[in-house]
Amino acid sequence: DADVTQTPRNRITKTGKRIMLECSQTKGHDRMYWYRQDPGLGLRLIYYSFDVKDINKGEISDGYSVSRQAQAKFSLSLESAIPNQTALYFCATSDFKEEKGKAFFGQGTRLTVV
Amino acid sequence: AQTVTQSQPEMSVQEAETVTLSCTYDTSESDYYLFWYKQPPSRQMILVIRQEAYKQQNATENRFSVNFQKAAKSFSLKISDSQLGDAAMYFCAYRGVIYNQGGKLIFGQGTELSVKP
């Protein structure tokens, strides 16, 4: 089983719909992240969380919200999806003290907003 | 704020040859991590190599090595004896070490590497 699991892997949704992307991890890491990948822009940080009670905005948080339901679960919501939110979304985890800065990524969610 | 720049959107290499992917970054910090990630068509993000800024010695992982020039803020990836399986998107990334930064990664734009048989 993967250390970081994202669901769904692919999703097509309509403009204006609410959608949630889910992420769960078995690493036991305290930190979790949501990134968005667009061609020519690389990956950009949407939100990150130190732990269940500590959530922080990243570079491009507008139009998104997150929930850290437990140490192992971190979900990303688009309250009203718009076409320019079509992108590849990654969840990642890390532990500050261990792994020398290494992040562990999920398999990605391809989201298309039509 | 830290930035990472990859100025080569696409690169091509002949199988068994050597290729170098460029990356520059900007930071005012003295200690940090630098990474190269590989993303094949499967979309998986695979860590290729990692460099700790306080280490002067360049990191090496089998056919992959880096040229870390701290003063120039340059971090290039060299792939030797290129194989068809090396074809992928490659991302350069920066991570600070200060606790309150949250361990977030700052990525470059990516370089698409193709390998010709």
mmCIF file with all atom_site columns, C-alpha atoms in Angstrom, chain A residues 43-106:
data_model
loop_
_atom_site.group_PDB
_atom_site.id
_atom_site.type_symbol
_atom_site.label_atom_id
_atom_site.label_alt_id
_atom_site.label_comp_id
_atom_site.label_asym_id
_atom_site.label_entity_id
_atom_site.label_seq_id
_atom_site.pdbx_PDB_ins_code
_atom_site.Cartn_x
_atom_site.Cartn_y
_atom_site.Cartn_z
_atom_site.occupancy
_atom_site.B_iso_or_equiv
_atom_site.pdbx_formal_charge
_atom_site.auth_seq_id
_atom_site.auth_comp_id
_atom_site.auth_asym_id
_atom_site.auth_atom_id
_atom_site.pdbx_PDB_model_num
ATOM 1  C CA . LEU A 1 43  ? 4.140   22.788 -8.488  1.00 0.00 ? 43  LEU A CA 1
ATOM 2  C CA . ARG A 1 44  ? 2.787   25.548 -6.300  1.00 0.00 ? 44  ARG A CA 1
ATOM 3  C CA . LEU A 1 45  ? 1.715   25.324 -2.677  1.00 0.00 ? 45  LEU A CA 1
ATOM 4  C CA . ILE A 1 46  ? -1.980  25.775 -1.921  1.00 0.00 ? 46  ILE A CA 1
ATOM 5  C CA . TYR A 1 47  ? -2.165  25.001 1.817   1.00 0.00 ? 47  TYR A CA 1
ATOM 6  C CA . TYR A 1 48  ? -0.051  23.267 4.410   1.00 0.00 ? 48  TYR A CA 1
ATOM 7  C CA . SER A 1 49  ? -0.636  21.991 7.896   1.00 0.00 ? 49  SER A CA 1
ATOM 8  C CA . PHE A 1 50  ? 1.756   21.555 10.817  1.00 0.00 ? 50  PHE A CA 1
ATOM 9  C CA . ASP A 1 51  ? -0.775  19.441 12.669  1.00 0.00 ? 51  ASP A CA 1
ATOM 10 C CA . VAL A 1 52  ? -4.525  19.114 13.172  1.00 0.00 ? 52  VAL A CA 1
ATOM 11 C CA . LYS A 1 53  ? -4.847  22.549 14.776  1.00 0.00 ? 53  LYS A CA 1
ATOM 12 C CA . ASP A 1 54  ? -2.430  24.471 12.584  1.00 0.00 ? 54  ASP A CA 1
ATOM 13 C CA . ILE A 1 55  ? -3.308  25.205 8.963   1.00 0.00 ? 55  ILE A CA 1
ATOM 14 C CA . ASN A 1 56  ? -1.581  27.783 6.813   1.00 0.00 ? 56  ASN A CA 1
ATOM 15 C CA . LYS A 1 57  ? -2.173  29.350 3.427   1.00 0.00 ? 57  LYS A CA 1
ATOM 16 C CA . GLY A 1 58  ? 0.311   28.786 0.700   1.00 0.00 ? 58  GLY A CA 1
ATOM 17 C CA . GLU A 1 59  ? 1.121   30.719 -2.432  1.00 0.00 ? 59  GLU A CA 1
ATOM 18 C CA . ILE A 1 60  ? -2.203  30.183 -4.212  1.00 0.00 ? 60  ILE A CA 1
ATOM 19 C CA . SER A 1 61  ? -4.938  29.555 -1.633  1.00 0.00 ? 61  SER A CA 1
ATOM 20 C CA . ASP A 1 62  ? -7.704  31.688 -3.172  1.00 0.00 ? 62  ASP A CA 1
ATOM 21 C CA . GLY A 1 63  ? -10.663 29.548 -4.208  1.00 0.00 ? 63  GLY A CA 1
ATOM 22 C CA . TYR A 1 64  ? -9.597  26.622 -2.031  1.00 0.00 ? 64  TYR A CA 1
ATOM 23 C CA . SER A 1 65  ? -10.161 25.474 1.521   1.00 0.00 ? 65  SER A CA 1
ATOM 24 C CA . VAL A 1 66  ? -8.747  22.576 3.518   1.00 0.00 ? 66  VAL A CA 1
ATOM 25 C CA . SER A 1 67  ? -9.584  20.435 6.495   1.00 0.00 ? 67  SER A CA 1
ATOM 26 C CA . ARG A 1 68  ? -7.224  18.383 8.639   1.00 0.00 ? 68  ARG A CA 1
ATOM 27 C CA . GLN A 1 69  ? -9.612  15.851 10.096  1.00 0.00 ? 69  GLN A CA 1
ATOM 28 C CA . ALA A 1 70  ? -6.901  13.835 11.802  1.00 0.00 ? 70  ALA A CA 1
ATOM 29 C CA . GLN A 1 71  ? -3.143  13.616 11.711  1.00 0.00 ? 71  GLN A CA 1
ATOM 30 C CA . ALA A 1 72  ? -3.443  11.171 8.837   1.00 0.00 ? 72  ALA A CA 1
ATOM 31 C CA . LYS A 1 73  ? -6.082  12.972 6.756   1.00 0.00 ? 73  LYS A CA 1
ATOM 32 C CA . PHE A 1 74  ? -5.954  16.262 4.884   1.00 0.00 ? 74  PHE A CA 1
ATOM 33 C CA . SER A 1 75  ? -8.653  17.189 2.377   1.00 0.00 ? 75  SER A CA 1
ATOM 34 C CA . LEU A 1 76  ? -8.796  19.962 -0.185  1.00 0.00 ? 76  LEU A CA 1
ATOM 35 C CA . SER A 1 77  ? -12.093 21.539 -1.221  1.00 0.00 ? 77  SER A CA 1
ATOM 36 C CA . LEU A 1 78  ? -13.093 23.680 -4.140  1.00 0.00 ? 78  LEU A CA 1
ATOM 37 C CA . GLU A 1 79  ? -16.313 25.350 -3.004  1.00 0.00 ? 79  GLU A CA 1
ATOM 38 C CA . SER A 1 80  ? -17.320 26.458 -6.481  1.00 0.00 ? 80  SER A CA 1
ATOM 39 C CA . ALA A 1 81  ? -15.068 25.002 -9.144  1.00 0.00 ? 81  ALA A CA 1
ATOM 40 C CA . ILE A 1 82  ? -14.010 27.125 -12.099 1.00 0.00 ? 82  ILE A CA 1
ATOM 41 C CA . PRO A 1 83  ? -12.242 26.060 -15.321 1.00 0.00 ? 83  PRO A CA 1
ATOM 42 C CA . ASN A 1 84  ? -8.884  27.637 -14.378 1.00 0.00 ? 84  ASN A CA 1
ATOM 43 C CA . GLN A 1 85  ? -8.732  25.236 -11.436 1.00 0.00 ? 85  GLN A CA 1
ATOM 44 C CA . THR A 1 86  ? -8.207  22.460 -13.954 1.00 0.00 ? 86  THR A CA 1
ATOM 45 C CA . ALA A 1 87  ? -4.843  21.052 -12.914 1.00 0.00 ? 87  ALA A CA 1
ATOM 46 C CA . LEU A 1 88  ? -2.968  18.141 -11.373 1.00 0.00 ? 88  LEU A CA 1
ATOM 47 C CA . TYR A 1 89  ? -3.166  18.196 -7.581  1.00 0.00 ? 89  TYR A CA 1
ATOM 48 C CA . PHE A 1 90  ? -0.681  16.564 -5.233  1.00 0.00 ? 90  PHE A CA 1
ATOM 49 C CA . CYS A 1 91  ? -0.828  15.835 -1.549  1.00 0.00 ? 91  CYS A CA 1
ATOM 50 C CA . ALA A 1 92  ? 2.467   15.400 0.287   1.00 0.00 ? 92  ALA A CA 1
ATOM 51 C CA . THR A 1 93  ? 3.746   14.740 3.795   1.00 0.00 ? 93  THR A CA 1
ATOM 52 C CA . SER A 1 94  ? 6.974   15.343 5.639   1.00 0.00 ? 94  SER A CA 1
ATOM 53 C CA . ASP A 1 95  ? 8.459   15.120 9.082   1.00 0.00 ? 95  ASP A CA 1
ATOM 54 C CA . PHE A 1 96  ? 10.608  18.017 10.241  1.00 0.00 ? 96  PHE A CA 1
ATOM 55 C CA . LYS A 1 97  ? 13.187  15.985 12.050  1.00 0.00 ? 97  LYS A CA 1
ATOM 56 C CA . GLU A 1 98  ? 13.337  12.849 9.999   1.00 0.00 ? 98  GLU A CA 1
ATOM 57 C CA . GLU A 1 99  ? 14.128  11.922 6.426   1.00 0.00 ? 99  GLU A CA 1
ATOM 58 C CA . LYS A 1 100 ? 16.370  14.979 5.943   1.00 0.00 ? 100 LYS A CA 1
ATOM 59 C CA . GLY A 1 101 ? 13.719  17.126 4.370   1.00 0.00 ? 101 GLY A CA 1
ATOM 60 C CA . LYS A 1 102 ? 12.296  14.460 2.113   1.00 0.00 ? 102 LYS A CA 1
ATOM 61 C CA . ALA A 1 103 ? 8.651   14.808 1.158   1.00 0.00 ? 103 ALA A CA 1
ATOM 62 C CA . PHE A 1 104 ? 6.400   11.893 0.294   1.00 0.00 ? 104 PHE A CA 1
ATOM 63 C CA . PHE A 1 105 ? 3.891   12.475 -2.474  1.00 0.00 ? 105 PHE A CA 1
ATOM 64 C CA . GLY A 1 106 ? 0.588   10.911 -3.351  1.00 0.00 ? 106 GLY A CA 1
#
